[in-house]
Each structure stands twice: as C-alpha cells, then as structure tokens.
mmCIF file of C-alpha atoms in Angstrom:
data_model
loop_
_atom_site.group_PDB
_atom_site.id
_atom_site.type_symbol
_atom_site.label_atom_id
_atom_site.label_comp_id
_atom_site.label_asym_id
_atom_site.label_seq_id
_atom_site.Cartn_x
_atom_site.Cartn_y
_atom_site.Cartn_z
ATOM 1 C CA GLN A 31 -30.175 34.563 44.925
ATOM 2 C CA VAL A 32 -26.819 35.724 43.576
ATOM 3 C CA VAL A 33 -24.041 33.442 44.770
ATOM 4 C CA ALA A 34 -20.296 33.817 44.185
ATOM 5 C CA VAL A 35 -18.854 30.734 42.504
ATOM 6 C CA TYR A 36 -15.413 29.778 43.774
ATOM 7 C CA GLY A 37 -13.406 26.889 45.165
ATOM 8 C CA THR A 38 -14.893 23.460 44.601
ATOM 9 C CA LEU A 39 -18.361 22.160 43.872
ATOM 10 C CA SER A 40 -18.707 21.316 47.567
ATOM 11 C CA ASP A 41 -17.967 24.961 48.430
ATOM 12 C CA LEU A 42 -20.704 26.099 46.032
ATOM 13 C CA LEU A 43 -23.226 23.671 47.520
ATOM 14 C CA SER A 44 -22.313 24.855 51.023
ATOM 15 C CA VAL A 45 -22.817 28.533 50.129
ATOM 16 C CA ALA A 46 -26.060 27.758 48.273
ATOM 17 C CA SER A 47 -27.359 25.808 51.275
ATOM 18 C CA SER A 48 -26.660 28.762 53.555
ATOM 19 C CA LYS A 49 -28.190 31.311 51.196
ATOM 20 C CA LEU A 50 -31.326 29.330 50.402
ATOM 21 C CA GLY A 51 -31.816 27.644 53.722
ATOM 22 C CA ILE A 52 -31.796 24.120 52.292
ATOM 23 C CA LYS A 53 -29.434 21.150 52.240
ATOM 24 C CA ALA A 54 -28.265 21.471 48.631
ATOM 25 C CA THR A 55 -26.931 18.229 47.124
ATOM 26 C CA SER A 56 -27.103 18.803 43.363
ATOM 27 C CA VAL A 57 -26.590 21.656 40.910
ATOM 28 C CA TYR A 58 -28.198 21.884 37.453
ATOM 29 C CA ASN A 59 -27.766 24.355 34.627
ATOM 30 C CA GLY A 60 -30.690 26.122 32.995
ATOM 31 C CA LYS A 61 -31.260 23.247 30.579
ATOM 32 C CA GLY A 62 -31.428 20.624 33.281
ATOM 33 C CA GLY A 63 -27.863 19.371 32.836
ATOM 34 C CA LEU A 64 -26.280 18.069 36.040
ATOM 35 C CA ILE A 65 -23.143 20.021 36.998
ATOM 36 C CA ASP A 66 -20.489 17.632 38.325
ATOM 37 C CA ASP A 67 -17.482 19.937 37.855
ATOM 38 C CA ILE A 68 -17.304 23.607 38.849
ATOM 39 C CA THR A 69 -15.216 24.385 35.755
ATOM 40 C CA LEU A 70 -18.322 23.732 33.631
ATOM 41 C CA ILE A 71 -20.000 26.882 35.039
ATOM 42 C CA ARG A 72 -19.801 29.980 32.838
ATOM 43 C CA ASP A 73 -20.343 33.677 33.580
ATOM 44 C CA ASP A 74 -24.009 34.688 33.910
ATOM 45 C CA ASP A 75 -25.154 31.057 34.131
ATOM 46 C CA VAL A 76 -28.453 30.574 35.964
ATOM 47 C CA LEU A 77 -28.107 27.540 38.193
ATOM 48 C CA PHE A 78 -30.669 25.435 40.027
ATOM 49 C CA VAL A 79 -29.918 23.580 43.250
ATOM 50 C CA CYS A 80 -31.982 20.867 44.894
ATOM 51 C CA GLU A 81 -31.966 18.485 47.807
ATOM 52 C CA GLY A 82 -31.909 15.423 45.572
ATOM 53 C CA GLU A 83 -35.198 15.514 43.636
ATOM 54 C CA PRO A 84 -35.203 15.384 39.794
ATOM 55 C CA PHE A 85 -34.794 18.659 37.955
ATOM 56 C CA ILE A 86 -38.079 20.453 37.192
ATOM 57 C CA ASP A 87 -38.067 23.608 35.092
ATOM 58 C CA PRO A 88 -40.108 26.263 36.966
ATOM 59 C CA GLN A 89 -41.190 27.700 33.591
ATOM 60 C CA THR A 90 -43.011 24.470 32.635
ATOM 61 C CA ASP A 91 -46.163 22.869 33.950
ATOM 62 C CA GLY A 92 -44.166 20.880 36.457
ATOM 63 C CA ARG A 93 -43.316 18.137 33.975
ATOM 64 C CA PRO A 94 -39.724 16.826 34.070
ATOM 65 C CA HIS A 95 -37.448 18.723 31.716
ATOM 66 C CA GLU A 96 -36.448 15.563 29.868
ATOM 67 C CA GLU A 97 -40.063 14.933 28.835
ATOM 68 C CA LEU A 98 -40.234 18.362 27.194
ATOM 69 C CA THR A 99 -36.846 18.443 25.445
ATOM 70 C CA GLY A 100 -35.991 14.771 24.980
ATOM 71 C CA SER A 101 -32.769 15.270 26.986
ATOM 72 C CA HIS A 102 -31.993 12.295 29.227
ATOM 73 C CA THR A 103 -29.948 13.295 32.252
ATOM 74 C CA ASP A 104 -31.297 10.796 34.794
ATOM 75 C CA TRP A 105 -28.765 8.590 36.491
ATOM 76 C CA LEU A 106 -28.589 4.869 35.879
ATOM 77 C CA THR A 107 -26.299 1.982 36.831
ATOM 78 C CA LEU A 108 -24.857 -0.603 34.488
ATOM 79 C CA ASN A 109 -23.754 -4.076 35.534
ATOM 80 C CA VAL A 110 -21.064 -4.886 32.952
ATOM 81 C CA GLY A 111 -19.703 -8.390 33.463
ATOM 82 C CA GLY A 112 -20.289 -8.148 37.232
ATOM 83 C CA ARG A 113 -18.774 -4.678 37.668
ATOM 84 C CA TYR A 114 -20.989 -1.659 38.335
ATOM 85 C CA PHE A 115 -20.756 1.647 36.466
ATOM 86 C CA THR A 116 -22.903 4.668 37.315
ATOM 87 C CA THR A 117 -23.494 7.214 34.584
ATOM 88 C CA THR A 118 -26.225 9.343 33.027
ATOM 89 C CA ARG A 119 -28.488 8.468 30.178
ATOM 90 C CA SER A 120 -27.257 11.538 28.273
ATOM 91 C CA THR A 121 -23.655 10.264 28.459
ATOM 92 C CA LEU A 122 -24.684 7.037 26.732
ATOM 93 C CA VAL A 123 -26.872 8.781 24.166
ATOM 94 C CA ASN A 124 -25.489 12.170 23.159
ATOM 95 C CA LYS A 125 -21.873 11.498 22.098
ATOM 96 C CA GLU A 126 -22.668 8.649 19.684
ATOM 97 C CA PRO A 127 -26.422 8.837 18.954
ATOM 98 C CA ASP A 128 -26.263 6.022 16.387
ATOM 99 C CA SER A 129 -24.384 3.565 18.581
ATOM 100 C CA MET A 130 -25.808 0.425 20.150
ATOM 101 C CA LEU A 131 -25.578 1.986 23.620
ATOM 102 C CA ALA A 132 -27.533 5.024 22.460
ATOM 103 C CA HIS A 133 -30.289 2.826 21.036
ATOM 104 C CA MET A 134 -30.357 0.732 24.223
ATOM 105 C CA PHE A 135 -30.947 3.712 26.501
ATOM 106 C CA LYS A 136 -32.414 6.422 24.262
ATOM 107 C CA ASP A 137 -35.967 5.476 25.090
ATOM 108 C CA LYS A 138 -36.655 3.958 28.456
ATOM 109 C CA ASP A 139 -37.285 0.225 28.275
ATOM 110 C CA ALA A 140 -37.373 0.366 24.461
ATOM 111 C CA TRP A 141 -35.024 -2.618 24.320
ATOM 112 C CA GLY A 142 -36.460 -4.339 27.367
ATOM 113 C CA ASN A 143 -33.069 -4.131 29.075
ATOM 114 C CA LYS A 144 -32.687 -6.738 31.809
ATOM 115 C CA GLN A 145 -31.885 -5.531 35.329
ATOM 116 C CA ASP A 146 -30.314 -7.320 38.280
ATOM 117 C CA HIS A 147 -31.579 -7.359 41.873
ATOM 118 C CA ARG A 148 -30.106 -3.886 42.459
ATOM 119 C CA GLY A 149 -31.808 -2.408 39.425
ATOM 120 C CA ALA A 150 -28.593 -2.179 37.383
ATOM 121 C CA PHE A 151 -28.867 -2.831 33.656
ATOM 122 C CA LEU A 152 -27.111 -6.063 32.715
ATOM 123 C CA ILE A 153 -24.541 -5.981 29.899
ATOM 124 C CA ASP A 154 -22.592 -9.173 29.247
ATOM 125 C CA ARG A 155 -19.273 -7.653 28.174
ATOM 126 C CA SER A 156 -15.765 -7.210 29.606
ATOM 127 C CA PRO A 157 -15.710 -4.454 32.252
ATOM 128 C CA GLU A 158 -12.004 -3.635 31.808
ATOM 129 C CA TYR A 159 -12.550 -2.894 28.108
ATOM 130 C CA PHE A 160 -15.867 -1.107 28.722
ATOM 131 C CA GLU A 161 -14.382 1.453 31.152
ATOM 132 C CA PRO A 162 -12.278 3.314 28.527
ATOM 133 C CA ILE A 163 -15.337 3.441 26.252
ATOM 134 C CA LEU A 164 -17.523 4.949 28.964
ATOM 135 C CA ASN A 165 -14.857 7.531 29.806
ATOM 136 C CA TYR A 166 -14.595 8.430 26.113
ATOM 137 C CA LEU A 167 -18.356 9.019 25.998
ATOM 138 C CA ARG A 168 -18.025 11.234 29.065
ATOM 139 C CA HIS A 169 -15.259 13.586 27.931
ATOM 140 C CA GLY A 170 -14.270 12.639 24.379
ATOM 141 C CA GLN A 171 -10.720 11.566 25.251
ATOM 142 C CA LEU A 172 -9.198 8.102 24.829
ATOM 143 C CA ILE A 173 -7.571 7.199 28.147
ATOM 144 C CA VAL A 174 -6.503 3.594 28.706
ATOM 145 C CA ASN A 175 -4.825 2.410 31.910
ATOM 146 C CA ASP A 176 -1.544 0.506 31.803
ATOM 147 C CA GLY A 177 -1.962 -3.187 31.215
ATOM 148 C CA ILE A 178 -5.191 -2.866 29.206
ATOM 149 C CA ASN A 179 -4.972 -4.429 25.755
ATOM 150 C CA LEU A 180 -5.946 -1.847 23.148
ATOM 151 C CA LEU A 181 -7.118 -4.612 20.818
ATOM 152 C CA GLY A 182 -9.705 -5.623 23.413
ATOM 153 C CA VAL A 183 -10.958 -2.033 23.710
ATOM 154 C CA LEU A 184 -11.120 -1.833 19.904
ATOM 155 C CA GLU A 185 -13.294 -4.935 19.716
ATOM 156 C CA GLU A 186 -15.647 -3.487 22.351
ATOM 157 C CA ALA A 187 -15.827 -0.182 20.464
ATOM 158 C CA ARG A 188 -16.789 -2.089 17.325
ATOM 159 C CA PHE A 189 -19.357 -4.133 19.232
ATOM 160 C CA PHE A 190 -21.042 -1.053 20.704
ATOM 161 C CA GLY A 191 -20.725 0.890 17.434
ATOM 162 C CA ILE A 192 -18.655 3.784 18.839
ATOM 163 C CA ASP A 193 -17.421 4.815 15.388
ATOM 164 C CA SER A 194 -15.453 7.921 16.353
ATOM 165 C CA LEU A 195 -13.504 5.921 18.955
ATOM 166 C CA ILE A 196 -12.590 3.134 16.517
ATOM 167 C CA GLU A 197 -10.370 5.467 14.476
ATOM 168 C CA HIS A 198 -8.603 6.739 17.624
ATOM 169 C CA LEU A 199 -7.927 3.179 18.759
ATOM 170 C CA GLU A 200 -6.602 2.026 15.387
ATOM 171 C CA ILE A 201 -4.118 4.923 15.376
ATOM 172 C CA ALA A 202 -3.107 4.214 18.979
ATOM 173 C CA ILE A 203 -2.556 0.510 18.218
ATOM 174 C CA LYS A 204 -0.459 1.333 15.161
ATOM 175 C CA ASN A 205 1.686 3.785 17.159
ATOM 176 C CA SER A 206 2.162 1.258 19.963
ATOM 177 C CA GLN A 207 3.663 -1.377 17.661
ATOM 178 C CA PRO A 208 7.467 -1.629 17.900
ATOM 179 C CA ALA A 209 9.332 -0.437 14.846
ATOM 180 C CA GLU A 210 10.445 -3.223 12.551
ATOM 181 C CA ASP A 211 14.038 -4.114 13.249
ATOM 182 C CA HIS A 212 15.903 -4.885 10.031
ATOM 183 C CA SER A 213 19.344 -4.797 11.615
ATOM 184 C CA PRO A 214 21.508 -7.871 10.958
ATOM 185 C CA ILE A 215 21.694 -10.674 13.516
ATOM 186 C CA SER A 216 25.076 -10.814 15.214
ATOM 187 C CA ARG A 217 27.148 -13.942 15.876
ATOM 188 C CA LYS A 218 26.526 -13.604 19.609
ATOM 189 C CA GLU A 219 22.745 -13.433 19.142
ATOM 190 C CA PHE A 220 22.710 -16.379 16.759
ATOM 191 C CA VAL A 221 24.933 -18.569 18.950
ATOM 192 C CA ARG A 222 22.592 -17.884 21.890
ATOM 193 C CA PHE A 223 19.718 -18.869 19.634
ATOM 194 C CA LEU A 224 21.493 -22.086 18.609
ATOM 195 C CA LEU A 225 22.260 -23.078 22.190
ATOM 196 C CA ALA A 226 18.623 -22.612 23.206
ATOM 197 C CA THR A 227 17.358 -24.884 20.413
ATOM 198 C CA PRO A 228 17.288 -28.676 20.870
ATOM 199 C CA THR A 229 19.611 -30.492 18.475
ATOM 200 C CA LYS A 230 16.798 -32.484 16.873
ATOM 201 C CA SER A 231 14.534 -29.460 16.357
ATOM 202 C CA GLU A 232 14.264 -27.884 12.926
ATOM 203 C CA LEU A 233 15.706 -24.380 13.071
ATOM 204 C CA ARG A 234 13.876 -22.063 10.700
ATOM 205 C CA CYS A 235 15.706 -18.893 9.705
ATOM 206 C CA GLN A 236 13.821 -18.007 6.526
ATOM 207 C CA GLY A 237 14.223 -14.431 5.423
ATOM 208 C CA LEU A 238 16.398 -13.402 8.380
ATOM 209 C CA ASN A 239 19.154 -10.831 7.948
ATOM 210 C CA PHE A 240 22.655 -12.116 8.744
ATOM 211 C CA SER A 241 24.413 -9.639 6.468
ATOM 212 C CA GLY A 242 28.103 -9.297 7.358
ATOM 213 C CA ALA A 243 27.862 -11.692 10.326
ATOM 214 C CA ASP A 244 30.719 -13.951 11.397
ATOM 215 C CA LEU A 245 29.270 -17.464 11.354
ATOM 216 C CA SER A 246 32.560 -19.225 10.745
ATOM 217 C CA ARG A 247 33.168 -22.716 12.182
ATOM 218 C CA LEU A 248 29.584 -23.015 13.486
ATOM 219 C CA ASP A 249 27.492 -26.173 13.245
ATOM 220 C CA LEU A 250 24.680 -25.088 10.929
ATOM 221 C CA ARG A 251 23.545 -28.505 9.761
ATOM 222 C CA TYR A 252 19.936 -28.852 8.522
ATOM 223 C CA ILE A 253 19.111 -25.194 9.252
ATOM 224 C CA ASN A 254 16.542 -23.606 6.942
ATOM 225 C CA PHE A 255 18.078 -20.377 5.561
ATOM 226 C CA LYS A 256 15.644 -20.123 2.664
ATOM 227 C CA MET A 257 15.589 -16.534 1.278
ATOM 228 C CA ALA A 258 17.850 -15.351 4.122
ATOM 229 C CA ASN A 259 20.310 -12.490 3.655
ATOM 230 C CA LEU A 260 23.792 -13.963 4.149
ATOM 231 C CA SER A 261 25.626 -11.471 1.976
ATOM 232 C CA ARG A 262 29.230 -10.728 2.977
ATOM 233 C CA CYS A 263 29.025 -13.352 5.746
ATOM 234 C CA ASN A 264 32.032 -15.268 7.003
ATOM 235 C CA LEU A 265 31.017 -18.928 6.772
ATOM 236 C CA ALA A 266 34.526 -20.357 6.465
ATOM 237 C CA HIS A 267 34.837 -23.894 7.892
ATOM 238 C CA ALA A 268 31.117 -23.852 8.817
ATOM 239 C CA ASN A 269 29.186 -27.114 8.714
ATOM 240 C CA LEU A 270 26.253 -26.493 6.351
ATOM 241 C CA CYS A 271 25.534 -30.149 5.678
ATOM 242 C CA CYS A 272 21.980 -30.509 4.258
ATOM 243 C CA ALA A 273 21.241 -26.846 5.004
ATOM 244 C CA ASN A 274 18.534 -25.175 2.925
ATOM 245 C CA LEU A 275 19.945 -22.072 1.207
ATOM 246 C CA GLU A 276 17.334 -21.898 -1.532
ATOM 247 C CA ARG A 277 17.081 -18.344 -2.938
ATOM 248 C CA ALA A 278 19.398 -17.118 -0.179
ATOM 249 C CA ASP A 279 21.703 -14.155 -0.814
ATOM 250 C CA LEU A 280 25.312 -15.296 -0.368
ATOM 251 C CA SER A 281 26.869 -12.630 -2.566
ATOM 252 C CA GLY A 282 30.389 -11.692 -1.498
ATOM 253 C CA SER A 283 30.409 -14.276 1.303
ATOM 254 C CA VAL A 284 33.362 -16.415 2.331
ATOM 255 C CA LEU A 285 32.627 -20.154 2.540
ATOM 256 C CA ASP A 286 36.191 -21.462 2.201
ATOM 257 C CA CYS A 287 36.570 -25.067 3.412
ATOM 258 C CA ALA A 288 32.880 -25.197 4.414
ATOM 259 C CA ASN A 289 31.104 -28.555 4.572
ATOM 260 C CA LEU A 290 28.302 -28.345 1.995
ATOM 261 C CA GLN A 291 27.336 -32.008 1.726
ATOM 262 C CA GLY A 292 23.784 -32.333 0.429
ATOM 263 C CA VAL A 293 23.261 -28.575 0.581
ATOM 264 C CA LYS A 294 20.255 -27.068 -1.224
ATOM 265 C CA MET A 295 21.186 -23.846 -3.015
ATOM 266 C CA LEU A 296 18.561 -23.736 -5.753
ATOM 267 C CA CYS A 297 18.365 -20.272 -7.368
ATOM 268 C CA SER A 298 20.600 -18.817 -4.659
ATOM 269 C CA ASN A 299 22.767 -15.773 -5.337
ATOM 270 C CA ALA A 300 26.425 -16.407 -4.528
ATOM 271 C CA GLU A 301 27.920 -13.969 -7.023
ATOM 272 C CA GLY A 302 31.492 -13.066 -6.132
ATOM 273 C CA ALA A 303 31.574 -15.502 -3.196
ATOM 274 C CA SER A 304 34.610 -17.553 -2.211
ATOM 275 C CA LEU A 305 34.085 -21.322 -1.916
ATOM 276 C CA LYS A 306 37.660 -22.538 -2.123
ATOM 277 C CA GLY A 307 38.275 -26.066 -0.869
ATOM 278 C CA CYS A 308 34.618 -26.747 -0.075
ATOM 279 C CA ASN A 309 33.285 -30.268 0.233
ATOM 280 C CA PHE A 310 30.020 -30.942 -1.621
ATOM 281 C CA GLU A 311 30.544 -34.724 -1.651
ATOM 282 C CA ASP A 312 28.267 -36.849 0.502
ATOM 283 C CA PRO A 313 29.474 -40.449 1.013
ATOM 284 C CA SER A 314 25.871 -41.547 1.479
ATOM 285 C CA GLY A 315 25.089 -40.466 -2.084
ATOM 286 C CA LEU A 316 23.028 -37.352 -1.263
ATOM 287 C CA LYS A 317 23.961 -34.809 -3.933
ATOM 288 C CA ALA A 318 24.311 -31.067 -3.463
ATOM 289 C CA ASN A 319 21.758 -29.137 -5.510
ATOM 290 C CA LEU A 320 22.813 -25.734 -6.932
ATOM 291 C CA GLU A 321 20.421 -25.769 -9.862
ATOM 292 C CA GLY A 322 19.791 -22.303 -11.278
ATOM 293 C CA ALA A 323 22.203 -20.656 -8.833
ATOM 294 C CA ASN A 324 23.993 -17.420 -9.671
ATOM 295 C CA LEU A 325 27.688 -18.243 -9.229
ATOM 296 C CA LYS A 326 29.200 -15.526 -11.381
ATOM 297 C CA GLY A 327 32.826 -14.899 -10.518
ATOM 298 C CA VAL A 328 32.919 -17.372 -7.630
ATOM 299 C CA ASP A 329 36.202 -18.948 -6.599
ATOM 300 C CA MET A 330 35.631 -22.687 -6.055
ATOM 301 C CA GLU A 331 39.216 -23.806 -6.588
ATOM 302 C CA GLY A 332 39.989 -27.245 -5.193
ATOM 303 C CA SER A 333 36.400 -28.035 -4.151
ATOM 304 C CA GLN A 334 35.077 -31.586 -4.075
ATOM 305 C CA MET A 335 31.870 -31.614 -6.155
ATOM 306 C CA THR A 336 31.312 -35.202 -7.258
ATOM 307 C CA GLY A 337 27.765 -35.597 -8.618
ATOM 308 C CA ILE A 338 26.850 -31.970 -7.884
ATOM 309 C CA ASN A 339 23.796 -30.553 -9.675
ATOM 310 C CA LEU A 340 24.714 -27.282 -11.410
ATOM 311 C CA ARG A 341 22.091 -27.502 -14.132
ATOM 312 C CA VAL A 342 21.332 -24.120 -15.765
ATOM 313 C CA ALA A 343 23.495 -22.411 -13.136
ATOM 314 C CA THR A 344 25.515 -19.333 -14.088
ATOM 315 C CA LEU A 345 29.272 -19.777 -13.560
ATOM 316 C CA LYS A 346 30.516 -17.067 -15.881
ATOM 317 C CA ASN A 347 34.104 -16.032 -15.038
ATOM 318 C CA ALA A 348 34.188 -18.518 -12.156
ATOM 319 C CA LYS A 349 37.411 -20.175 -10.971
ATOM 320 C CA LEU A 350 36.967 -23.947 -10.870
ATOM 321 C CA LYS A 351 40.608 -24.899 -11.076
ATOM 322 C CA ASN A 352 41.462 -28.410 -9.785
ATOM 323 C CA CYS A 353 37.841 -29.104 -8.837
ATOM 324 C CA ASN A 354 36.442 -32.619 -8.726
ATOM 325 C CA LEU A 355 33.360 -32.455 -10.972
ATOM 326 C CA ARG A 356 33.169 -36.190 -11.668
ATOM 327 C CA GLY A 357 29.597 -37.107 -12.642
ATOM 328 C CA ALA A 358 28.439 -33.494 -12.194
ATOM 329 C CA THR A 359 25.305 -32.246 -13.953
ATOM 330 C CA LEU A 360 26.311 -29.167 -15.953
ATOM 331 C CA ALA A 361 23.556 -29.319 -18.578
ATOM 332 C CA GLY A 362 22.634 -25.841 -19.756
ATOM 333 C CA THR A 363 25.202 -24.301 -17.416
ATOM 334 C CA ASP A 364 26.882 -21.032 -18.383
ATOM 335 C CA LEU A 365 30.631 -21.748 -18.112
ATOM 336 C CA GLU A 366 31.772 -18.805 -20.226
ATOM 337 C CA ASN A 367 35.340 -17.763 -19.434
ATOM 338 C CA CYS A 368 35.552 -20.261 -16.574
ATOM 339 C CA ASP A 369 38.912 -21.643 -15.503
ATOM 340 C CA LEU A 370 38.384 -25.426 -15.497
ATOM 341 C CA SER A 371 42.057 -26.365 -15.722
ATOM 342 C CA GLY A 372 42.976 -29.448 -13.748
ATOM 343 C CA CYS A 373 39.315 -30.431 -13.236
ATOM 344 C CA ASP A 374 38.057 -33.988 -13.175
ATOM 345 C CA LEU A 375 35.054 -33.914 -15.525
ATOM 346 C CA GLN A 376 34.771 -37.646 -16.077
ATOM 347 C CA GLU A 377 31.139 -38.666 -16.713
ATOM 348 C CA ALA A 378 30.044 -35.024 -16.315
ATOM 349 C CA ASN A 379 26.960 -33.976 -18.269
ATOM 350 C CA LEU A 380 27.815 -30.853 -20.291
ATOM 351 C CA ARG A 381 24.925 -31.092 -22.729
ATOM 352 C CA GLY A 382 23.788 -27.645 -23.839
ATOM 353 C CA SER A 383 26.322 -25.828 -21.654
ATOM 354 C CA ASN A 384 28.088 -22.653 -22.764
ATOM 355 C CA VAL A 385 31.870 -23.146 -22.622
ATOM 356 C CA LYS A 386 32.820 -20.123 -24.713
ATOM 357 C CA GLY A 387 36.259 -18.939 -23.625
ATOM 358 C CA ALA A 388 36.526 -21.611 -20.935
ATOM 359 C CA ILE A 389 39.962 -23.019 -20.063
ATOM 360 C CA PHE A 390 40.260 -26.822 -20.021
ATOM 361 C CA GLU A 391 44.057 -27.279 -19.994
ATOM 362 C CA GLU A 392 45.629 -30.018 -17.875
ATOM 363 C CA MET A 393 42.372 -31.827 -17.215
ATOM 364 C CA LEU A 394 42.779 -35.009 -15.225
ATOM 365 C CA THR A 395 40.544 -36.932 -17.650
ATOM 366 C CA PRO A 396 39.778 -36.421 -21.316
ATOM 367 C CA LEU A 397 36.759 -34.213 -22.010
ATOM 368 C CA HIS A 398 34.206 -35.638 -24.424
ATOM 369 C CA MET A 399 31.785 -32.905 -25.431
ATOM 370 C CA SER A 400 28.710 -33.606 -27.495
ATOM 371 C CA GLN A 401 27.726 -31.416 -30.404
ATOM 372 C CA SER A 402 25.178 -29.669 -28.233
ATOM 373 C CA VAL A 403 27.917 -28.047 -26.194
ATOM 374 C CA ARG A 404 28.182 -24.394 -27.165
#
C-alpha cells in the first residue's frame, strides 16, 4: 500500500492501521531498523508495519533479519545501579563497536550477562552518569543535565571504553573551568579574609597577588607571604612581626614605620622600597633575617636594625643614614655608594663586604674594618 507520511509517528501508524486493516504498533525500514521518529523516513522508503512481532524480511526464508545480517535491533532493558534503561542492542553496539558495552551485547549471552527478576541486564554503575553515555550512543551528541558532574561522566566513559566521547568530555570540562583570576587582592577582600580567620591559625598567602594594595596599619603578624607579589603596596605602620616574606616581591613598596621584628625576608626583592623608621629589633632576641635580599636603592633611614642579618644582601645606593646596625651581620654585603652616615656599626660584621663609595661620616662609633673589606 502507498501511504502518505505526515504529522507524527502516531498519525502514520493510524493511517497504516486503516489501510492494512491491522492494529499497527511498530514501523521498520527495509533493513529491519525500528523507526522511532518520523523525521528518519526518507522519500521512496519502503516501510514495514507490524502488530508487535519481530521484524521478518519477506524476501528471506522467514528467519529474523538480524540472523542474516548481524544487525541487532531487538529491544533490551538495562538495570544500571537500580535504575532501568530501555534501548536496542544496535544502539549499544553500532556507535562504538570496540567498547565494553558493544562486547557485552554484540553476541547474545556471550558475556553471560546477569539479569534481575524482570529480565533486565544488571550493570553495577552510576545511573546518573550512565544516562548521558546512553544518549550519546543514541544520537551522537553530548547532552548533560544541570547538576551532573562532568568528571563522573568522563570516568564512566573511560570505564565503558567510549573513546569518541572521552575527547568531547575533556573539552567540555576544560571549557567549564573558571578562568584564572590574576587580579590583585584588594584591602577590603583581605580584611574580610583576616576577620574570618582565627587569631591562632596560620594564614598562608603564598604566591598571592597583592600588587598595589593598601595594607597599611594592619596586623599581619606571622602571616606566610612567601613568594607573594607585594610590589607597590602600602604597608606603612603595618605589624609584620615574624611574617614570612621569603622571595616575596616588595619592589617599590612603602613600609615606613612598619614593625618588622623577627621578619624573614630571605632573597626577597625590595628594590626601590621605602623602609624609613622601621623596627627590626626584637627584645626577645629573635633577629630579622634579610640574607640575600635585593635592597638596591632602598631608603631605610632611621631604622632600628640591631643584630639584623644582611649577609650577602645587595644594598647598592641604599640610604641607611642614622640606622642602628649594632651587631649586624653584613658579611659579603654589597654596600657600594650607600649612605651610612650617623650609623651605629659597633660590633657589626663587615667581613668581605663591598663599601666602595660608601659614606661613613659622623658615625656614632668608630668603624674597625678588617683587611677583607673591599
């Protein structure tokens, strides 16, 4: 019979039932493929309708089409983690023929698949992650509902060996990641962070970007700023007692009158910074450690630095006028062109330091340099 195809699949079945005098429930194409969407029908297609029995090609000896061609279109039900999915064998086999699912259902009972009391094949996996995989095998599109973790779907795709889907998921996961935010942390954000942290808890700020932030007059004691970007920051009058500023970038920052008792600034970069009137002295005897620091051109005028460790630090062109450097370790320090006038250098260790062009006028105590001083 010639039947006009229009409307929905239900309309087609209704017309076919009337024309053929049967109660049509299913439509197949000429190769035995089940039609479940009217848009799959093409011009001049020869269709077969039935009342529910399996497709049998009239041109064969009555054997099921799948036995002749190897095409598996019979329906089956999967019980995945307690949730039921109904699909066709061809859906599980054709899209990814080398996958685990394809091998499980390519040949009937080849794997001895276990079935529950309803005859559904048991698969002990997560149903919410399995659903996107099944839909991908049906129509080749990755569609994941809101709230489903893509990483979970990716792990299921790897487990079942759906290779073509793995690449799609990896791209989707990469695109879903928020862009890295390298913008500096503001004073308001950091103060909120400080207030939410218990006083006795160690606050770790390694590698964070505070560039240009106003952190003046804040209590920053014991905070770990190792390798942080504090360039051009305002840290005037801040309490940095025992803070860790190892390898931090403090270039161009203002630390005037800051409390730096026991601070750790090993190999930090404070070139061009202002540290006027800072206090590095700790009454308990804990010494500030600036070993290997880059302090080129810094202004440390009037700072209290008794016992400070500036070994092999670079202080070229620095202003150290009227500083208290009593007992300081300056061995191997580059003091070229430094202004050390008015400094107290009593008991300071200047062995191997470079004092070329340095100014020592009006020192509070006589300077006794060994021959190793350059």
